[in-house]
Coordinates of C-alpha atoms and ligand atoms in Angstrom, one line a residue:
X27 CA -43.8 1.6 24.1
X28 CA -44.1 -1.5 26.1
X29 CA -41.8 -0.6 29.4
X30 CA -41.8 -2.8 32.2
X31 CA -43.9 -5.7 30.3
X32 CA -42.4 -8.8 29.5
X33 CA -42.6 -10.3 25.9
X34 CA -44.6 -13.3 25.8
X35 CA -41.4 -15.2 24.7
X36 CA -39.9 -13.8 27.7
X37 CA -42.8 -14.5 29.9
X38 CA -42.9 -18.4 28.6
X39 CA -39.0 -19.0 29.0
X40 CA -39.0 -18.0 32.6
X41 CA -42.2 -20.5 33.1
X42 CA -41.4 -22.9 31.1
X43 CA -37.9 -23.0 33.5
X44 CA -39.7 -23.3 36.5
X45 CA -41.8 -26.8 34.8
X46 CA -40.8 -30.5 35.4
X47 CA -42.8 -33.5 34.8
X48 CA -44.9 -34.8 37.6
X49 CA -42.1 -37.4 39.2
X50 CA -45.5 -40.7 39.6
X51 CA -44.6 -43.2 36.4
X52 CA -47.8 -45.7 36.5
X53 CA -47.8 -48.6 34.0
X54 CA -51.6 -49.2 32.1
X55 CA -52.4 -51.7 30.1
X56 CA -51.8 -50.5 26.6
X57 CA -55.5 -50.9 25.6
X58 CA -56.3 -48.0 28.2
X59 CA -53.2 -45.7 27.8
X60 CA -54.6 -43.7 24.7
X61 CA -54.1 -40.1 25.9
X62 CA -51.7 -40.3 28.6
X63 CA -47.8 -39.1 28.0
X64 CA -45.6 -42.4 27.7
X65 CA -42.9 -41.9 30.5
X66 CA -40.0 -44.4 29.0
X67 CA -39.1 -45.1 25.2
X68 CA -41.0 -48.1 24.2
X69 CA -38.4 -50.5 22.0
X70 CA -39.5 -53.7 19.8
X71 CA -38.3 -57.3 20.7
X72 CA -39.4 -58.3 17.9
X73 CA -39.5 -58.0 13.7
X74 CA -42.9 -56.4 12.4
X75 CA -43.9 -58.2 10.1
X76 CA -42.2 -61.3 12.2
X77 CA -41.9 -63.3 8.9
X78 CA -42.1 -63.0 5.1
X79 CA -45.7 -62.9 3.8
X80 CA -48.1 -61.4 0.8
X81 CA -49.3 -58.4 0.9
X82 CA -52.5 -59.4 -2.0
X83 CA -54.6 -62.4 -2.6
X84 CA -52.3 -64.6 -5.5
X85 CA -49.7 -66.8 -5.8
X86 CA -46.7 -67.4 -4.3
X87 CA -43.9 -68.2 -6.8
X88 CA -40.4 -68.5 -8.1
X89 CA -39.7 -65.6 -9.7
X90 CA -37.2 -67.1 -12.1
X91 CA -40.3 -70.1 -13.3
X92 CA -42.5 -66.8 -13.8
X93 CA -42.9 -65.6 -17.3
X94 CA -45.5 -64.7 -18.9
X95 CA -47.9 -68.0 -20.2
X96 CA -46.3 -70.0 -17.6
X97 CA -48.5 -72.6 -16.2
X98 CA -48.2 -73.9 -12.5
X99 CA -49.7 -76.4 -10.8
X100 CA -51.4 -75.0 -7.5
X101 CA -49.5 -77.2 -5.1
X102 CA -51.1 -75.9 -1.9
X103 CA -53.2 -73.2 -0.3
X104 CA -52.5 -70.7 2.6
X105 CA -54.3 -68.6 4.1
X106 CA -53.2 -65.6 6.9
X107 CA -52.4 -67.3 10.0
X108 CA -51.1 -71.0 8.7
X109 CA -48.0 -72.0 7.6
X110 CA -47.1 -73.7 3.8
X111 CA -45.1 -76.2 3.1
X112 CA -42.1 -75.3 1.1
X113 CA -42.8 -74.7 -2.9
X114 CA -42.2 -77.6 -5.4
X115 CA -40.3 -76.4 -8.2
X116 CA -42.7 -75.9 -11.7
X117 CA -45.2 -75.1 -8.7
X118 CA -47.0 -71.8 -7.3
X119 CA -49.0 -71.5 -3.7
X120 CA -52.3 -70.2 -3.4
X121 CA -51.5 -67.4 -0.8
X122 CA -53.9 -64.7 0.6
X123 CA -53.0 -61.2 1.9
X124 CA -50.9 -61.5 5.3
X125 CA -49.7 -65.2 5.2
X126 CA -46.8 -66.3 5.4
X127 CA -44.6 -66.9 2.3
X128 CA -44.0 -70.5 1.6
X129 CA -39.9 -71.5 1.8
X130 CA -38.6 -71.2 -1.5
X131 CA -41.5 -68.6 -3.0
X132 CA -39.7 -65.1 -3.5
X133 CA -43.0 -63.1 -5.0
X134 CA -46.4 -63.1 -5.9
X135 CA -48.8 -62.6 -8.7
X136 CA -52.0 -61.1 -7.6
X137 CA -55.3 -63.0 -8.7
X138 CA -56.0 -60.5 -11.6
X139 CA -52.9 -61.4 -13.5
X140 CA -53.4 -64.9 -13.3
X141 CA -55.7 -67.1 -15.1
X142 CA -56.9 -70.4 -13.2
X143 CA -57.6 -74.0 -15.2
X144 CA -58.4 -77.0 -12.9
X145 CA -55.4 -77.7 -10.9
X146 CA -53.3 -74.9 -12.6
X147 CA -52.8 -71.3 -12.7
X148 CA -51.5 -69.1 -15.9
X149 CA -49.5 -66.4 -15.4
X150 CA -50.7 -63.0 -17.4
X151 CA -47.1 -61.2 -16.8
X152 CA -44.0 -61.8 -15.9
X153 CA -43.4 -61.6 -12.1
X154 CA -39.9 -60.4 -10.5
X155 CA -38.2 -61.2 -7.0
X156 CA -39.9 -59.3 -4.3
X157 CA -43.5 -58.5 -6.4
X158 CA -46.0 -57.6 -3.5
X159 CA -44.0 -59.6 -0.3
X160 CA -44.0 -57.5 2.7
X161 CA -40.5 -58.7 3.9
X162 CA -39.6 -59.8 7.5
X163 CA -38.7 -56.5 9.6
X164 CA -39.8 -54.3 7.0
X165 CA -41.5 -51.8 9.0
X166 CA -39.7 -52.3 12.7
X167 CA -36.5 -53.9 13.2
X168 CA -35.9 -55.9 16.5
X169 CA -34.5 -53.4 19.6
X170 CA -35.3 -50.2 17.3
X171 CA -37.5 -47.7 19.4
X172 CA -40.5 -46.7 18.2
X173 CA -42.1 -44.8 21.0
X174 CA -40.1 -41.9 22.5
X175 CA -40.4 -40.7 26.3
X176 CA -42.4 -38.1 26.2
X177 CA -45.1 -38.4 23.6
X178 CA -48.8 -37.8 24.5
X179 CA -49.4 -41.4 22.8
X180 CA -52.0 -41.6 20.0
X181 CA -54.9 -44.5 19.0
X182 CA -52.2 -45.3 16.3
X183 CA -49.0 -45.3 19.0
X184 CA -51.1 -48.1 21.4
X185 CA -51.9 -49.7 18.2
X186 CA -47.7 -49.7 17.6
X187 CA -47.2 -50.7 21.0
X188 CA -49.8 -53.9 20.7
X189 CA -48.3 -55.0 16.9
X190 CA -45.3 -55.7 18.8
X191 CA -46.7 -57.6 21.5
X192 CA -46.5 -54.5 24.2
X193 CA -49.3 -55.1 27.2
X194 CA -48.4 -52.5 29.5
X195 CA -47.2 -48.9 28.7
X196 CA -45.5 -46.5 31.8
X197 CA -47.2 -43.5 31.8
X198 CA -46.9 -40.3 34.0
X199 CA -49.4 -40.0 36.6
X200 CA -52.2 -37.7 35.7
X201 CA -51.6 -34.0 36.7
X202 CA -53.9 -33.0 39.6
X203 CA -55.1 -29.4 38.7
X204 CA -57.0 -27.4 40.9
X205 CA -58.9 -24.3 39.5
X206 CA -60.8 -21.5 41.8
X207 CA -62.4 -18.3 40.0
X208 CA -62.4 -15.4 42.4
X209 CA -65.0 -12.2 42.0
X210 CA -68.1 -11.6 44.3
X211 CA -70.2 -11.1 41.2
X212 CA -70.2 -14.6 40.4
X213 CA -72.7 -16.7 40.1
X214 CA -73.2 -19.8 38.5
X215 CA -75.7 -20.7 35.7
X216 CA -79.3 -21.9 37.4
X217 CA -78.9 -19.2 40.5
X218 CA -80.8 -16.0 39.9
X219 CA -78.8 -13.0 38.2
X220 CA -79.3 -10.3 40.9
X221 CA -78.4 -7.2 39.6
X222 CA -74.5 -6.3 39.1
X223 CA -74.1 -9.8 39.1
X224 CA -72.3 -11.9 36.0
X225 CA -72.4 -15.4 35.5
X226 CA -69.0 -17.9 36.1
X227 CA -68.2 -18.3 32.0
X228 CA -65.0 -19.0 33.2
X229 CA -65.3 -22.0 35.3
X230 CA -67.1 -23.6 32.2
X231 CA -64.1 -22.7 29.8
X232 CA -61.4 -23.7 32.1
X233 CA -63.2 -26.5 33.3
X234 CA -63.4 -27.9 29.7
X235 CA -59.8 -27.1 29.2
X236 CA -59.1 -28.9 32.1
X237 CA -60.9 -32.1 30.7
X238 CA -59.1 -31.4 27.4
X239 CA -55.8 -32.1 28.3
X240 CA -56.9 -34.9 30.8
X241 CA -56.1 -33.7 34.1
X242 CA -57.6 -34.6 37.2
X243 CA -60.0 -31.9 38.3
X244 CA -60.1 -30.5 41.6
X245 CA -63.0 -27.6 41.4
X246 CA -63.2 -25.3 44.3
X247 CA -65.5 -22.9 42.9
X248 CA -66.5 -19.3 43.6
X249 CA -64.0 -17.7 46.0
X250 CA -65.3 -14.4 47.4
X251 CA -63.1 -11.3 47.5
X252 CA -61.2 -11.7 50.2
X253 CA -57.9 -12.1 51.0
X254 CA -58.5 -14.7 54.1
X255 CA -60.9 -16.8 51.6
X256 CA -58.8 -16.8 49.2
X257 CA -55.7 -17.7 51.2
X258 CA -57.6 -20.8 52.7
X259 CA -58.6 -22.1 49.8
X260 CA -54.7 -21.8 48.3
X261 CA -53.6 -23.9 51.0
X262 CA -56.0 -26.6 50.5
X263 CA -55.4 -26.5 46.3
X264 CA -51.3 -26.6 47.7
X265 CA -52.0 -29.3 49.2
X266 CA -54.4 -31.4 46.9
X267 CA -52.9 -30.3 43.5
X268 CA -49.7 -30.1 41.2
X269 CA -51.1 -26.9 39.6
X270 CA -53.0 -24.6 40.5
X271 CA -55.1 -22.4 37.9
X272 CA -57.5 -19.5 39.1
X273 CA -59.4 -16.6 37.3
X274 CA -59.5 -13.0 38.1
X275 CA -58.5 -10.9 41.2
X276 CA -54.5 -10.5 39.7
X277 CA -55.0 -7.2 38.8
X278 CA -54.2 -4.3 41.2
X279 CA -57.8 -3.3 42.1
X280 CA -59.1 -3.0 44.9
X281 CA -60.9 -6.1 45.5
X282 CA -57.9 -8.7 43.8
X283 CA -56.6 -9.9 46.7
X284 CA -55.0 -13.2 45.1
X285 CA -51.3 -12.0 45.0
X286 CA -50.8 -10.6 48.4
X287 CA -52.7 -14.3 49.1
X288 CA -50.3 -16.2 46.8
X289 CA -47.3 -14.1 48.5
X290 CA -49.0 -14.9 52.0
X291 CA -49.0 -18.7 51.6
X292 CA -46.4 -18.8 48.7
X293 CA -43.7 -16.7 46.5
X294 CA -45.3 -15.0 43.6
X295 CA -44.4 -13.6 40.3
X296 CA -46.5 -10.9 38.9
X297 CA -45.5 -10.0 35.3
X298 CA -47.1 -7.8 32.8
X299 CA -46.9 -9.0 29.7
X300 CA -47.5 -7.5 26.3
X301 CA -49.9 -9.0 24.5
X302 CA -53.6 -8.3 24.2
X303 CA -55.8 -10.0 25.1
X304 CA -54.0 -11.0 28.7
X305 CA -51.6 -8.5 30.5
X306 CA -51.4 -9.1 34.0
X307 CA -50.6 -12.6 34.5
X308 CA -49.4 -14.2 38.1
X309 CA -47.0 -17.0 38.3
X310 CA -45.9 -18.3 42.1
X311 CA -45.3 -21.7 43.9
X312 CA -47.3 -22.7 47.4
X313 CA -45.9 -25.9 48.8
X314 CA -45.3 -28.3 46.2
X315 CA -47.8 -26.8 43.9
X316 CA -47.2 -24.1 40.6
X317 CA -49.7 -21.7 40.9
X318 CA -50.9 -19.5 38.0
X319 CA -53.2 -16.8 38.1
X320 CA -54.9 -15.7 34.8
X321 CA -57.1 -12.4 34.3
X322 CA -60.8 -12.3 34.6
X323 CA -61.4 -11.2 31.8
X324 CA -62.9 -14.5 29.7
X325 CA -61.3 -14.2 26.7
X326 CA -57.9 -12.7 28.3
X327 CA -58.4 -15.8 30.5
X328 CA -59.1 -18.3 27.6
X329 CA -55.9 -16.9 25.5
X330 CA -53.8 -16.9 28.4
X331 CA -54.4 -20.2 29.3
X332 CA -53.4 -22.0 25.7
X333 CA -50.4 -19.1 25.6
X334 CA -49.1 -19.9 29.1
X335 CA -50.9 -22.9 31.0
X336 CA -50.9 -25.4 28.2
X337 CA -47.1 -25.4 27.7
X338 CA -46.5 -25.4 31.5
X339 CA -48.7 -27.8 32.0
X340 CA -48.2 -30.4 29.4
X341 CA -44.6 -29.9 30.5
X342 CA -45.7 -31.0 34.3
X343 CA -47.8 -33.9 32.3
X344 CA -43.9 -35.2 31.1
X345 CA -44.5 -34.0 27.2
X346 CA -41.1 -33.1 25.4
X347 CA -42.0 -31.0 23.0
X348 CA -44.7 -28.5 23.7
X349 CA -44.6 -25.5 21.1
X350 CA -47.7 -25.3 18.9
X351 CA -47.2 -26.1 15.7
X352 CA -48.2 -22.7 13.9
X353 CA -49.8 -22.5 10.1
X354 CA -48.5 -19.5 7.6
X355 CA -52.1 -18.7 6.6
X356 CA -53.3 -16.2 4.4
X357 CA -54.9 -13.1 5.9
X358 CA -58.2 -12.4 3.6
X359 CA -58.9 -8.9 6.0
X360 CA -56.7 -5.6 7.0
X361 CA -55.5 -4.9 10.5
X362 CA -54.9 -1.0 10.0
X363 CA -54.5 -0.5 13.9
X364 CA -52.3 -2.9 15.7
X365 CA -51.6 -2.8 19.1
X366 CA -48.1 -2.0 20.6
X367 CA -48.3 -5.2 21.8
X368 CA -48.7 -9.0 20.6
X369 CA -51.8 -9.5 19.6
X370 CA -53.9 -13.0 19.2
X371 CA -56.8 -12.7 17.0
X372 CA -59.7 -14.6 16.9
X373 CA -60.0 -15.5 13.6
X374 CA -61.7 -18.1 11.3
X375 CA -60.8 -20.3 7.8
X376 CA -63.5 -19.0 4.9
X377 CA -64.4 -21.0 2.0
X378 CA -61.4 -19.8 -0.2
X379 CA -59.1 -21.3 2.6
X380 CA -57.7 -17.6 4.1
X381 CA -58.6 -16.2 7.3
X382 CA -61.5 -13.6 8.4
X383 CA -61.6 -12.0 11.8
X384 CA -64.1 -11.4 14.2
X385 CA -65.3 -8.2 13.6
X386 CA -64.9 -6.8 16.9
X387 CA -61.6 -7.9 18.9
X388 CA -62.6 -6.3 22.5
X389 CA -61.2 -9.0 24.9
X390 CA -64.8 -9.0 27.0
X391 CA -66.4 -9.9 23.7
X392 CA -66.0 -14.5 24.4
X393 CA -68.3 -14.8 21.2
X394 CA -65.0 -14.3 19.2
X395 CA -63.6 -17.0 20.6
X396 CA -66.2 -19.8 20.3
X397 CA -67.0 -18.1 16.8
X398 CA -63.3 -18.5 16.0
X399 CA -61.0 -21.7 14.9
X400 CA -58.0 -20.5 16.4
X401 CA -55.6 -17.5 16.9
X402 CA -53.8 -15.3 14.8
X403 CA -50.4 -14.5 16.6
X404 CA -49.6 -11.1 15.3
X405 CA -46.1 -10.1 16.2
X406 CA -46.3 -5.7 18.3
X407 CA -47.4 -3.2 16.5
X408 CA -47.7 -5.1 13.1
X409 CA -50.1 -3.9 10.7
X410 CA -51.7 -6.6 8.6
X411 CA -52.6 -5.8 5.3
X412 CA -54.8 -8.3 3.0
X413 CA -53.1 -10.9 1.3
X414 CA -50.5 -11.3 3.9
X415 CA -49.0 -14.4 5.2
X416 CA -50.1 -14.8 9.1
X417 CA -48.8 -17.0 11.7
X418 CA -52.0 -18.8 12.9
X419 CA -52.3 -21.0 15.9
X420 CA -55.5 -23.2 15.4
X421 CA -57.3 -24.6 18.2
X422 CA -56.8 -28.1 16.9
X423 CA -52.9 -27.2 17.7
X424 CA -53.3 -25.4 20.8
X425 CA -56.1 -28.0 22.4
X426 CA -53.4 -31.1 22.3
Ligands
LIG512 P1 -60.7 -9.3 37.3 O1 -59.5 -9.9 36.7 O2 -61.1 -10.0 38.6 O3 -60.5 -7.8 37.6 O4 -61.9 -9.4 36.3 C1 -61.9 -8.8 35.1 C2 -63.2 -8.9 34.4 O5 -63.6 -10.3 34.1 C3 -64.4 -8.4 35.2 O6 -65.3 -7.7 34.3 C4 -65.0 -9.6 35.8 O7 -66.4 -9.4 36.1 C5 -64.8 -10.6 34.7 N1 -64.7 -11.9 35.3 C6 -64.0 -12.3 36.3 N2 -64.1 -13.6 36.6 C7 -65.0 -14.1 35.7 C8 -65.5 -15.4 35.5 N3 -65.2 -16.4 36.3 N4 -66.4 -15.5 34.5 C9 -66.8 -14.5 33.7 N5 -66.3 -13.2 33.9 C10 -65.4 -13.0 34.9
LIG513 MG1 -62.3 -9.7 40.2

């Protein structure tokens, strides 16, 4: 059924082979390195917390004093960012969340247990070794790593990164991508719409894709139909950019003249690959530049970009792990018709948490895909029927 086409597993392996991370390591100060992908495993030189402290507003005792109707005298107060003095014995501390225990204090009653008269506090209950002390290298130990190579690093990783005193993170360079979008009937949004003429959706979808995954943009535009315009804008995008991501002209029509330009300037793969929306998908190298050429067609170009240039890229961007992390959702419509090959379908959560599709699936149709929250990745010729568990790729996932 699907001769000569390669599976999209297939298709992926053999890019995904021909992907390394950009070789530029940079170092940014932490505060500014949210969203770039950390180069080197980040390790503590430190304890987090660095001491013993409370983790409520109380009092710091002796356990073994601290049964229930005990009375202390309040001996001292400390508050986050001071130091006590050590306890007296038949004493207790006042202590406030994140200060430091005093020596000889091993827990702490929180304020609502307690009971304050003048100069003394009574205890409510009992309180045993440990009650609510966040203990010294609880959370990181000195020399343990807590950011690996290769992580797109988080708000909450920088955060990591400053709690143990971190200033500067290495980071891969950003990846320069350069993007053209080939077809004479192109125009762009504000030009007039002669007749025959479409306008450039794809240079606004690609574009924000682009942004998404925090490249550095190089935009070359329209590129007419022909092969000695598209050849001269190849060798510039070779020569500005790591990757190189254009729409259209891959198919064998008369007018796509970007393989025998990617083969005049380059080496080129063309692969046909089974899945729908896509198909014809071009995958070469000009210079040092990876060159991929996705269909036309805006949703096939859409789909094949988070199928195919999102792993390659993020692996050029120095991320590890790159696979989507896929959700077993239920499918609340039938698919009576599958194609003969791999099929991603826009589809949508509904109230009762299942899945509807868009009612028509025609891959010129790119209201499915802004209608849609993400991709259900249905496996060749594999009718769905209602109730089904699907494997569903939500933008969320397939956007980071
Ligand atoms: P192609 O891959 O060049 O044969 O184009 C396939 C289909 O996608 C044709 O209907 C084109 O008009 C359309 N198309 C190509 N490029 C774009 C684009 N940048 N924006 C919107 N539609 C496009
Ligand atoms: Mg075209």
């Amino acid at each position: 059924m699907n001769k000569g086409l390669l599976s999209v597993d297939e298709a992926l392996a053999q890019l995904l082979a021909g992907a390394a991370p950009v070789s530029g390591i940079e170092d940014v100060p932490a505060l500014e390195a949210s969203g770039r992908v950390l180069a080197r495993a980040q390790r503590s030189t430190m304890d987090v917390p660095p001491m013993d402290n409370s983790s409520m507003d109380g009092y710091a005792v002796r356990a073994s004093e601290s049964v229930a109707g005990a009375r202390l005298k309040v001996g001292q107060k400390i508050m986050a960012g001071s130091v006590g003095k050590p306890l007296e014995p038949g004493s207790a501390a006042r202590i406030f969340t994140g200060a430091p225990m005093p020596p000889g204090a091993d827990a702490v009653v929180i304020q609502e247990e307690t009971e304050v008269q003048g100069e003394f506090v009574s205890l409510k209950k009992k309180a045993s070794p440990g009650d609510w002390v966040r203990y010294v290298g609880s959370d990181i130990r000195k020399g343990s790593e807590i950011l690996p190579a290769g992580k797109r690093l988080a708000p909450q990783d920088t955060g990591l990164a400053a709690s143990v005193g971190i200033k500067t993170l290495p980071v891969y360079r950003k990846v320069r991508l350069g993007l053209f979008f080939t077809g004479d009937e192109l125009v762009m949004p504000g030009e007039p719409l002669a007749p025959g003429r479409i306008y450039n959706s794809n240079r606004f979808t690609l574009r924000g894709l682009a942004h998404a995954f925090d490249c550095e943009v190089r935009d070359y535009g329209i590129v007419p139909d022909s092969l000695e315009a598209t050849r001269e804008v190849l060798r510039r995008a070779a020569r500005e950019c790591d990757l190189i991501v254009t729409s259209g002209g891959v198919s064998v029509g008369e007018a796509d003249y970007v393989k025998p330009a990617v083969e005049a300037e380059g080496r080129l793969l063309m692969w046909r690959i089974a899945m729908k929306p896509g198909r014809p998908l071009a995958f070469g190298r000009i210079g040092d530049a990876a060159f991929i050429g996705l269909p036309g067609n805006p949703v096939s170009s859409f789909v094949t970009f988070l199928i195919f240039v999102r792993p390659f890229l993020l692996r050029t961007q120095g991320l590890r792990h790159v696979e989507p992390k896929a959700i077993a959702a239920r499918a609340d419509f039938d698919w009576r018709e599958p194609d003969a090959r791999q099929e991603f379908l826009r589809a949508k959560w509904n109230a009762q948490g299942g899945l509807e599709l868009y009612p028509t699936q025609d891959s010129a149709v790119l209201t499915s895909t802004a209608w849609a929250d993400g991709l259900v990745d249905n496996p060749a010729a594999h009718p769905i029927r209602k109730g089904e568990l699907v494997r569903f790729l939500p933008y969320a996932e397939l956007l980071r």
